[in-house]
XYZ file of C-alpha atoms in Angstrom:
676
model
C -21.319 62.337 39.389
C -17.448 62.180 39.971
C -15.417 59.312 38.471
C -14.918 57.644 41.860
C -18.630 57.832 42.508
C -19.455 56.093 39.285
C -17.042 53.399 40.073
C -18.371 52.729 43.303
C -21.762 52.478 41.801
C -20.395 50.013 39.221
C -18.661 47.870 41.930
C -21.833 47.765 44.235
C -23.858 46.415 41.480
C -21.539 43.241 40.879
C -23.004 39.974 41.984
C -21.578 38.863 45.194
C -19.897 35.737 43.737
C -17.722 38.054 41.480
C -17.505 41.034 43.998
C -16.038 39.181 46.931
C -13.243 37.420 45.002
C -11.984 40.382 43.430
C -11.972 42.279 47.186
C -9.893 39.070 48.578
C -7.547 39.339 45.644
C -6.661 42.864 46.386
C -7.345 43.373 50.246
C -6.768 39.784 51.430
C -8.991 37.588 53.603
C -12.129 39.337 54.768
C -13.433 39.433 58.169
C -17.279 38.994 58.850
C -19.820 40.668 58.882
C -19.207 41.854 55.369
C -20.264 45.541 54.487
C -20.200 46.144 50.917
C -19.768 50.030 50.869
C -17.072 49.883 53.436
C -14.951 47.270 51.345
C -15.569 49.447 48.203
C -14.010 52.259 50.062
C -11.196 50.154 51.167
C -10.612 49.078 47.768
C -10.848 52.460 46.332
C -7.924 53.533 48.682
C -5.746 50.617 47.657
C -6.178 51.748 43.958
C -5.549 55.455 44.957
C -2.108 54.542 46.132
C 0.659 55.899 43.752
C 2.557 52.619 43.991
C -0.469 50.764 43.143
C -1.315 52.709 39.878
C 2.377 52.645 38.973
C 2.351 48.744 38.970
C -0.932 48.456 37.241
C 0.221 50.567 34.485
C 3.574 48.646 34.161
C 1.528 45.487 33.652
C -0.336 46.886 30.815
C 1.321 45.357 27.809
C 0.851 46.187 23.979
C -2.169 43.755 23.611
C -3.943 45.435 26.544
C -3.072 48.898 25.108
C -4.456 48.156 21.737
C -7.758 46.914 23.224
C -8.031 49.821 25.549
C -7.271 52.113 22.611
C -9.865 50.600 20.484
C -12.481 51.038 23.336
C -11.589 54.638 23.654
C -11.682 55.332 19.909
C -15.262 53.589 19.626
C -16.461 55.233 22.637
C -17.730 52.135 24.560
C -18.511 49.690 21.681
C -20.412 46.337 22.050
C -18.025 43.400 21.812
C -19.160 42.737 18.196
C -18.075 46.221 17.118
C -14.799 45.924 18.901
C -14.105 42.825 17.280
C -14.734 44.208 13.828
C -12.176 46.850 14.330
C -9.613 44.323 15.803
C -10.314 41.257 13.736
C -6.916 41.691 12.100
C -5.161 41.330 15.359
C -7.352 38.775 17.476
C -9.885 35.925 16.844
C -13.216 36.653 18.680
C -11.921 33.902 21.288
C -8.677 35.731 21.920
C -10.397 38.951 22.189
C -12.897 37.396 24.707
C -10.205 36.143 26.936
C -8.245 39.649 26.852
C -11.579 41.328 27.831
C -12.333 38.976 30.669
C -8.744 39.591 31.955
C -9.073 43.499 31.674
C -12.331 43.083 33.571
C -10.768 41.048 36.342
C -8.104 43.765 36.607
C -10.777 46.471 36.926
C -9.616 48.295 33.932
C -12.898 47.864 31.872
C -16.530 46.979 32.587
C -19.716 46.481 30.591
C -22.714 48.497 31.326
C -26.320 47.371 31.276
C -26.410 47.859 27.396
C -23.324 45.495 27.047
C -21.134 48.181 25.901
C -17.479 47.978 27.075
C -16.021 50.901 28.597
C -12.698 51.935 30.476
C -13.113 52.113 34.194
C -14.048 55.719 35.438
C -11.695 55.108 38.258
C -8.618 54.764 35.797
C -9.943 56.490 32.841
C -8.058 59.811 33.207
C -4.614 58.145 33.709
C -5.245 55.555 30.785
C -5.952 58.342 28.566
C -2.968 60.260 29.356
C -0.357 57.357 29.429
C -1.935 54.412 27.760
C -4.016 55.248 24.798
C -1.841 55.025 21.761
C -3.612 55.352 18.397
C -0.302 54.535 16.548
C -0.998 50.912 17.701
C -4.147 50.665 15.389
C -3.458 53.293 12.766
C 0.438 53.360 12.476
C 1.505 56.511 10.502
C 4.838 58.114 9.214
C 5.642 61.832 8.586
C 4.335 62.950 5.281
C 6.907 64.403 2.602
C 7.365 68.140 3.335
C 5.893 69.451 0.165
C 3.013 71.678 -1.022
C -0.045 69.508 -0.910
C -2.965 70.258 -3.579
C -6.670 70.472 -3.021
C -9.081 67.938 -4.441
C -9.368 68.421 -8.378
C -13.222 68.355 -8.472
C -13.827 72.179 -8.108
C -16.109 75.067 -8.936
C -13.665 76.127 -11.638
C -13.688 72.772 -13.267
C -17.397 72.813 -13.426
C -17.582 76.266 -14.983
C -15.004 75.504 -17.522
C -16.759 71.988 -18.324
C -19.944 73.795 -19.059
C -18.423 76.248 -21.257
C -16.649 73.388 -23.150
C -19.838 71.338 -23.486
C -21.765 74.236 -24.955
C -18.934 75.029 -27.392
C -19.042 71.452 -28.681
C -22.807 71.676 -29.067
C -22.921 69.058 -26.404
C -21.493 66.378 -28.772
C -19.108 64.869 -26.307
C -20.132 61.262 -25.872
C -20.344 58.314 -28.346
C -23.556 56.082 -28.034
C -21.515 53.785 -25.862
C -21.021 56.570 -23.200
C -17.263 57.010 -23.970
C -15.772 60.145 -25.285
C -15.456 60.970 -28.967
C -12.183 60.907 -30.470
C -12.019 64.739 -31.274
C -13.047 65.446 -27.774
C -10.191 63.263 -26.449
C -7.684 65.280 -28.448
C -9.408 68.630 -27.251
C -9.219 67.795 -23.653
C -5.421 66.830 -23.905
C -4.900 70.456 -25.156
C -7.470 72.470 -23.015
C -7.367 70.302 -19.515
C -3.635 69.548 -19.496
C -3.905 68.904 -15.658
C -6.861 66.598 -15.864
C -6.533 63.018 -17.110
C -9.131 61.756 -19.678
C -10.392 59.254 -17.027
C -10.886 62.076 -14.619
C -12.453 64.225 -17.229
C -15.169 61.700 -18.188
C -15.518 60.919 -14.271
C -16.440 64.483 -13.661
C -18.732 64.752 -16.699
C -20.677 61.819 -15.262
C -20.590 63.462 -11.780
C -22.135 66.711 -13.433
C -24.962 64.751 -14.938
C -25.567 63.031 -11.706
C -25.889 66.505 -10.139
C -28.301 67.438 -12.900
C -26.074 70.467 -14.041
C -25.774 68.670 -17.307
C -28.624 66.745 -19.123
C -28.543 64.453 -22.164
C -31.212 63.868 -24.965
C -32.009 60.639 -26.593
C -29.153 61.275 -28.895
C -26.495 61.676 -26.004
C -26.255 65.279 -26.766
C -25.438 67.126 -23.572
C -26.711 70.473 -22.641
C -26.574 72.636 -19.465
C -29.636 72.814 -17.122
C -29.708 76.440 -16.145
C -31.979 76.088 -13.213
C -30.061 73.379 -11.771
C -26.723 75.228 -12.297
C -28.035 78.393 -10.742
C -29.278 76.553 -7.588
C -26.054 74.816 -7.330
C -24.098 77.983 -7.521
C -26.336 79.688 -4.838
C -25.437 76.967 -2.436
C -22.525 77.479 0.277
C -19.092 76.748 -0.773
C -18.797 73.756 1.655
C -22.022 72.317 0.592
C -20.908 72.517 -3.087
C -17.697 70.836 -2.264
C -19.613 68.070 -0.395
C -22.132 67.388 -3.315
C -19.217 67.479 -5.973
C -17.283 65.089 -3.819
C -20.234 62.917 -3.515
C -21.397 62.822 -7.197
C -17.593 62.118 -8.169
C -17.156 59.370 -5.575
C -20.523 57.694 -6.902
C -19.586 57.926 -10.528
C -16.073 56.372 -9.632
C -18.227 53.437 -7.903
C -20.305 52.978 -11.037
C -23.333 54.822 -10.020
C -24.592 56.915 -12.630
C -28.297 57.980 -11.657
C -28.026 58.655 -8.132
C -30.193 61.171 -6.398
C -29.163 64.369 -4.888
C -29.802 63.006 -1.238
C -27.313 60.074 -2.325
C -24.766 62.626 -3.368
C -25.128 64.526 -0.106
C -24.962 61.343 1.813
C -22.022 60.152 -0.139
C -20.194 63.519 0.092
C -20.666 63.987 3.875
C -19.382 60.353 4.493
C -16.270 61.067 2.053
C -15.197 64.409 3.836
C -16.006 62.538 7.301
C -13.722 59.472 6.606
C -10.815 61.991 5.434
C -11.184 64.478 8.362
C -9.858 61.843 10.753
C -6.274 61.683 8.966
C -3.750 63.860 10.204
C -2.571 66.186 7.389
C 1.068 66.001 8.401
C 1.378 62.183 8.107
C 0.975 59.370 5.621
C -0.707 56.004 6.035
C -0.496 52.397 4.463
C -3.644 50.695 3.173
C -4.126 48.664 6.457
C -3.984 51.981 8.804
C -6.398 53.835 6.287
C -8.816 50.819 6.449
C -8.810 50.442 10.118
C -9.400 54.283 10.434
C -12.265 54.306 7.915
C -13.390 51.307 9.422
C -13.512 52.950 12.983
C -15.702 56.127 11.358
C -18.072 53.482 9.866
C -18.497 51.698 13.277
C -18.985 54.909 15.297
C -21.676 56.350 12.761
C -23.420 52.970 11.658
C -22.292 53.162 8.189
C -21.679 50.081 6.009
C -19.061 48.057 7.398
C -17.949 46.935 3.541
C -17.466 50.533 2.289
C -14.161 51.061 4.128
C -12.697 48.407 2.019
C -12.844 50.236 -1.097
C -12.468 53.566 0.335
C -8.672 54.060 -0.246
C -9.128 53.540 -3.936
C -12.349 55.590 -4.039
C -11.271 58.622 -2.400
C -7.940 58.500 -4.258
C -10.068 58.835 -7.489
C -11.873 62.007 -6.053
C -8.601 63.516 -5.054
C -9.416 63.500 -1.148
C -6.470 61.120 -0.792
C -3.078 61.554 -2.339
C -0.895 58.644 -3.304
C 2.747 59.104 -1.620
C 5.272 56.498 -1.978
C 2.899 53.436 -1.578
C 1.160 55.375 1.144
C -1.564 58.056 1.226
C -2.162 61.350 2.735
C -4.866 63.729 2.966
C -5.578 66.376 0.388
C -5.184 70.127 1.408
C -8.548 71.736 2.191
C -10.002 73.567 -0.842
C -9.801 77.312 -0.619
C -9.819 78.243 -4.135
C -13.530 79.966 -3.896
C -12.362 82.133 -1.153
C -11.519 85.738 -1.851
C -7.919 86.607 -2.310
C -6.435 89.533 -0.417
C -4.305 90.557 -3.198
C -4.564 90.615 -6.799
C -7.556 90.907 -9.341
C -9.660 87.764 -9.729
C -10.688 88.694 -13.289
C -8.351 90.116 -15.686
C -9.457 91.131 -19.339
C -6.885 91.960 -22.015
C -7.332 94.160 -25.053
C -6.774 91.167 -27.242
C -10.157 89.444 -25.969
C -8.235 86.963 -23.618
C -9.683 86.599 -20.238
C -8.066 85.123 -17.150
C -9.924 83.805 -13.969
C -8.176 83.231 -10.811
C -9.262 80.906 -7.982
C -11.545 82.773 -5.823
C -14.111 84.094 -8.152
C -17.549 83.170 -6.899
C -19.214 80.578 -8.864
C -22.527 82.332 -9.783
C -20.385 85.007 -11.276
C -18.000 82.589 -12.963
C -20.970 80.751 -14.597
C -22.550 83.875 -15.940
C -19.293 85.336 -17.402
C -18.209 81.859 -18.914
C -21.400 81.437 -20.701
C -19.978 84.139 -23.170
C -16.644 82.791 -23.401
C -14.685 80.019 -25.193
C -12.336 77.872 -22.987
C -8.693 77.902 -23.882
C -6.932 76.248 -21.163
C -7.999 75.016 -17.553
C -4.853 75.171 -15.431
C -3.921 76.811 -12.046
C -5.723 79.747 -13.664
C -8.453 79.485 -16.349
C -7.917 81.047 -19.542
C -10.658 82.011 -21.609
C -11.324 83.933 -25.053
C -14.214 86.073 -26.118
C -15.321 86.030 -29.699
C -18.376 86.646 -31.677
C -19.706 83.121 -31.738
C -19.036 82.431 -28.001
C -20.870 85.778 -27.244
C -23.942 84.724 -29.210
C -24.114 81.280 -27.501
C -24.022 83.347 -24.163
C -26.866 85.511 -25.309
C -28.786 82.528 -26.281
C -28.203 80.849 -22.895
C -28.842 83.765 -20.741
C -30.958 86.274 -22.504
C -31.380 88.685 -19.582
C -27.774 89.052 -18.623
C -25.448 91.838 -20.239
C -21.733 90.698 -20.246
C -20.686 94.263 -20.822
C -22.284 95.069 -17.367
C -20.767 92.018 -15.630
C -17.247 93.050 -16.729
C -17.620 96.629 -16.112
C -18.629 95.823 -12.480
C -15.963 93.316 -11.597
C -13.139 94.212 -13.696
C -11.903 97.706 -12.829
C -9.238 97.723 -15.605
C -11.391 96.789 -18.451
C -9.874 97.809 -21.675
C -12.018 100.395 -23.609
C -12.080 98.567 -27.001
C -13.756 95.552 -25.214
C -16.510 97.685 -23.890
C -17.198 99.188 -27.378
C -17.673 95.820 -29.202
C -19.515 94.258 -26.670
C -22.085 97.097 -26.837
C -22.079 96.729 -30.613
C -22.696 93.000 -30.333
C -25.480 93.346 -27.783
C -27.322 95.881 -29.931
C -26.968 93.641 -32.914
C -28.208 90.504 -30.934
C -31.132 92.182 -29.363
C -32.642 93.232 -32.798
C -34.352 90.056 -32.844
C -36.167 88.898 -29.598
C -37.772 85.812 -28.197
C -39.853 86.250 -25.047
C -40.953 83.303 -22.976
C -44.674 83.887 -21.457
C -48.428 83.260 -21.509
C -50.337 84.484 -24.867
C -53.852 85.720 -23.998
C -56.150 85.968 -27.121
C -59.194 87.787 -26.706
C -62.366 88.251 -29.314
C -63.255 91.490 -30.794
C -66.497 91.757 -28.642
C -64.633 91.619 -25.350
C -61.415 93.239 -26.509
C -62.523 96.701 -24.769
C -62.620 94.838 -21.469
C -59.145 94.255 -21.420
C -57.520 97.412 -22.996
C -59.402 100.080 -21.188
C -59.306 98.363 -17.676
C -56.391 99.805 -15.738
C -56.232 96.854 -13.267
C -55.645 94.585 -16.168
C -53.373 96.758 -18.299
C -50.740 96.424 -15.742
C -50.299 92.899 -16.403
C -50.006 93.231 -20.079
C -46.347 93.256 -20.957
C -46.805 93.523 -24.780
C -49.408 93.895 -27.409
C -48.533 92.103 -30.392
C -51.645 92.418 -32.380
C -55.389 93.633 -31.683
C -56.626 91.173 -28.932
C -53.160 89.357 -28.620
C -51.218 90.035 -25.468
C -48.080 88.584 -23.552
C -48.472 87.768 -19.909
C -46.012 86.811 -17.221
C -46.747 83.022 -16.018
C -45.154 84.000 -12.648
C -48.081 86.404 -12.049
C -50.769 84.076 -13.058
C -52.775 84.042 -9.845
C -52.886 87.952 -10.106
C -53.819 88.515 -13.695
C -56.453 85.687 -13.555
C -58.248 87.598 -10.615
C -58.023 90.949 -12.429
C -59.474 89.503 -15.889
C -62.321 87.517 -13.959
C -63.216 91.007 -12.229
C -63.094 92.732 -15.646
C -65.815 90.344 -16.843
C -63.347 87.972 -18.925
C -65.092 84.680 -17.731
C -64.768 81.723 -17.663
C -61.008 81.799 -18.152
C -59.759 78.406 -19.606
C -56.584 76.488 -18.334
C -53.188 77.292 -20.000
C -52.644 75.187 -23.233
C -49.253 73.368 -23.366
C -47.509 72.595 -26.416
C -46.980 69.192 -27.011
C -43.752 67.710 -25.297
C -42.249 65.086 -23.480
C -42.549 65.826 -19.581
C -39.520 64.924 -17.932
C -39.916 63.903 -14.273
C -39.214 66.820 -11.899
C -35.864 66.158 -9.988
C -35.110 66.737 -6.328
C -33.972 70.249 -5.941
C -30.812 71.249 -3.843
C -31.885 71.524 -0.294
C -29.013 71.183 2.047
C -29.264 70.495 5.804
C -26.316 71.303 7.703
C -23.283 68.970 7.358
C -23.003 66.482 10.098
C -20.344 66.870 12.634
C -16.931 65.582 12.082
C -16.245 62.056 13.682
C -13.469 62.745 16.234
C -10.717 59.899 16.446
C -8.282 60.557 18.994
C -4.596 60.970 17.542
C -2.315 60.216 20.593
C 1.067 58.785 20.874
C 2.808 58.327 24.544
C 3.045 55.111 26.425
C 3.986 52.750 23.578
C 5.368 55.204 20.713
C 7.386 58.303 21.052
C 7.565 60.589 17.788
C 5.993 57.829 15.926
C 8.449 55.181 16.826
C 7.718 52.127 19.235
C 9.266 52.271 22.670
C 10.299 49.084 24.445
C 8.101 49.315 27.744
C 7.610 45.786 28.530
C 10.811 45.343 30.621
C 9.224 47.103 34.018
C 6.147 44.652 33.758
C 8.136 41.696 33.198
C 10.726 42.546 36.140
C 7.571 42.769 38.327
C 6.313 39.425 37.261
C 9.580 37.678 37.944
C 9.842 39.381 41.168
C 6.411 38.010 42.177
C 7.328 34.583 40.933
C 10.290 34.587 43.155
C 8.463 35.562 46.156
C 6.050 32.903 45.516
C 8.539 30.129 45.626
C 9.959 31.375 48.859
C 6.527 30.637 50.575
C 5.478 26.945 51.269
C 2.149 26.736 49.458
C 0.336 23.526 48.608
C 0.551 22.374 44.899
C -2.977 23.534 44.158
C -2.467 27.010 45.822
C 0.754 27.225 44.075
C -0.661 27.010 40.718
C -3.695 29.143 41.547
C -1.313 32.031 42.802
C 1.230 31.502 39.856
C -1.837 31.847 37.378
C -2.933 34.999 39.016
C 0.500 36.584 38.727
C 0.560 35.809 35.034
C -2.929 37.351 34.719
C -1.497 40.470 36.087
C -4.067 40.170 39.080
C -1.089 40.158 41.696
C 0.555 43.587 42.255
C 2.326 43.258 45.693
C 3.788 40.237 47.556
C 1.168 41.001 50.329
C -1.463 39.385 48.152
C 0.265 35.896 47.912
C -1.769 34.454 50.615
C -3.708 30.987 50.227
C -7.453 31.073 49.831
C -7.774 34.435 47.900
C -9.586 32.642 45.251
C -11.628 29.592 45.474
C -10.526 27.003 42.947
C -13.450 26.002 40.623
C -12.638 23.544 38.008
C -13.510 25.189 34.733
C -11.701 22.690 32.387
C -11.915 19.205 31.204
C -10.027 17.416 28.461
C -8.529 14.221 27.310
C -10.327 11.109 28.484
C -12.249 12.920 31.260
C -15.718 12.375 29.534
C -17.750 12.678 32.640
C -15.795 15.785 33.598
C -16.892 17.448 30.169
C -20.399 16.527 30.454
C -20.544 17.801 34.077
C -18.682 21.182 32.795
C -21.171 21.634 29.975
C -24.286 20.794 32.315
C -22.810 23.609 34.622
C -22.552 26.089 31.826
C -26.218 25.365 30.570
C -27.355 25.908 34.332
C -25.582 29.602 34.199
C -27.275 32.135 32.007
C -23.997 34.015 31.411
C -21.701 31.125 30.493
C -19.853 30.413 27.286
C -17.874 27.277 26.365
C -14.465 26.977 24.387
C -14.473 23.789 22.831
C -11.759 22.097 20.777
C -13.290 19.380 18.501
C -11.460 16.687 16.548
C -13.125 16.749 13.087
C -13.665 13.925 10.919
C -10.338 14.710 9.058
C -8.476 14.602 12.274
C -7.547 18.304 12.428
C -8.721 20.115 15.594
C -11.368 22.895 15.393
C -11.902 25.555 18.147
C -15.269 26.916 18.803
C -16.690 29.414 21.054
C -20.308 29.030 21.913
C -23.210 29.988 23.858
C -24.751 26.500 24.952
C -28.473 25.838 24.516
C -29.079 22.042 25.165
C -27.601 18.761 25.405
C -29.470 16.048 24.066
C -28.858 12.235 23.987
C -28.554 10.449 20.556
C -27.970 6.808 20.617
C -24.850 6.135 22.990
C -23.635 9.738 22.664
C -24.463 13.309 23.592
C -25.056 16.032 21.183
C -24.128 19.632 22.523
C -26.132 22.270 20.794
C -25.504 26.071 20.856
C -24.700 29.325 18.934
C -21.233 30.170 17.611
C -19.729 33.501 18.421
C -19.544 36.069 16.974
C -21.501 34.499 14.026
C -24.509 33.277 16.325
C -24.936 30.362 13.965
C -26.613 27.177 15.183
C -23.835 24.526 15.725
C -23.912 20.810 16.974
C -20.881 19.242 18.412
C -20.670 15.354 19.337
C -19.515 15.371 22.978
C -17.091 12.318 22.352
C -15.274 14.150 19.652
C -14.482 17.197 22.051
C -10.892 17.062 23.136
C -11.297 20.160 25.482
C -14.165 22.006 27.036
C -13.119 25.284 28.901
C -16.038 27.431 30.713
C -15.800 31.009 30.490
C -17.925 34.009 31.590
C -19.503 36.162 28.925
C -18.418 39.093 31.302
C -17.946 39.556 35.011
C -20.516 42.249 34.921
C -23.120 40.094 33.177
C -25.893 38.991 35.629
C -26.293 35.456 36.375
C -29.965 35.267 35.872
C -30.021 31.587 36.792
C -29.019 32.282 40.452
C -32.236 34.594 40.597
C -34.463 32.130 39.005
C -33.321 29.436 41.720
C -33.970 31.535 44.868
């Protein structure tokens, strides 16, 4: 459906009591009989004129543009959501007046779900000339300097695990703080990481399950979780790391993998709306983050603490009391030039950004961390090598280095071979021990189907089986006559609850927040654009005074000029709008009661009240009226306040002003239908 056809469909659905006053306002007096489609065609022709469009645009002021921009950003929000984004600029009542005025000017409408949208007839030109995100998210050019990537990284995880293993897991005190010796050591080995960030990352690694702790607060690597984490895509690991660090910074220490993923996805989503070339103050950041939260149904409270939280994670960088977005992390990507792994004859090893995490984890298991910086420096020694062999008994460091370091010094390979031979003179094997009595031993040893599953014979009748092949060797043993086979006996130990494995759905699509400066800003600076609209209003006011209208007509037409409903002098004719009394104040008690009764009879009417409180100060309330009750000598008005929708009761005699408003021009008045 074309924008014009969509607009026609919206207009023809308007109630007659709304539709005809709009047509009269722009086209003048109507001749009977009325034919709605023909009137809509005439109205469309009026708005298609270049001069009409030019005048309509000139009358859009900064407040109008602010509301239109918010509607565009939130992609057709309901009023409550729109108010949430603009609550620092307008009260709910002020916003209601603005929305009604924009509806009267046909710039916006509300669909059947009560979502506010820009009129399809003017959408393209408003998007091109009016939408200006600088009104809501003011920014400034960021300083021209290299921007670092977020500090949580694969390299840091690999270095941390090596550091923890070297210290035999004795990192934390009983109160969860870092030991004094560790504090001194991290200053030397992690010069670019503060103590606070080191502890934060340590807690994040525990949340992810890559590190575990026993009852004595001794940390140790969880190899299965580390391997599973290393197998994820780089983007997936980055999201999990960011989520775990953010949760740790927020005081969560026992979050699930699902919560880490959700938090990491949200963190990346929030930051993705920032222009990497600009910086933002705290107010603009919160407005941007709130718009993301409102569009995606996230907590509306979260954006309040996000600037501080995302600064902790390194996704936001402070810059002269403002913030800018960190660079995208590229460190795990292969480099086009240079070696990623350099081994020196003196047993020092340097790892460059870009080395795959799974390879990094396997190699650093055999090394001792010397310094984590732009490059990570390690040292290979006998103690670190033995720790690696104990952690990863099936891995040969000599083979790894030979495969990935083409310039490996010969002395390193010789010594590694000697150390590996020395270490493997003693073996420990994990498996299932099968013990068979002497009478049935021949059924095992002389059966070729069973023999293939016997990995080792330690003594007569004692064999080693692979637990991974349990289903196959059970079947072979039973067929050989070794029945019944008992269940495998477990050694007595405390069973830990199985944690959620790393399963990672595709990341959510990035939230799009349009970044656009045009009508009200140029190169990030405000423009003075109010002059043309002001001159048009003044010219129309002068034209109005030239005509001899009655006082009531003059008042009505002047109000229409100031509400920006009059675009041309030809519209200044009497009777274009029937004057209906929608306000009562002061001592007009009867007028107030009648206005309240009228509002109660209309299904879509709201009441704006100014009430004198007991202390004498005025209180302004916007409400949806529900009932008017007599109590003693007075009347009580009951209704729900907006936007809170809390029940309120107001004594009519205390009301100094009553004003009847429509909730929307596009809201059907059900009371009319009921009375037919």
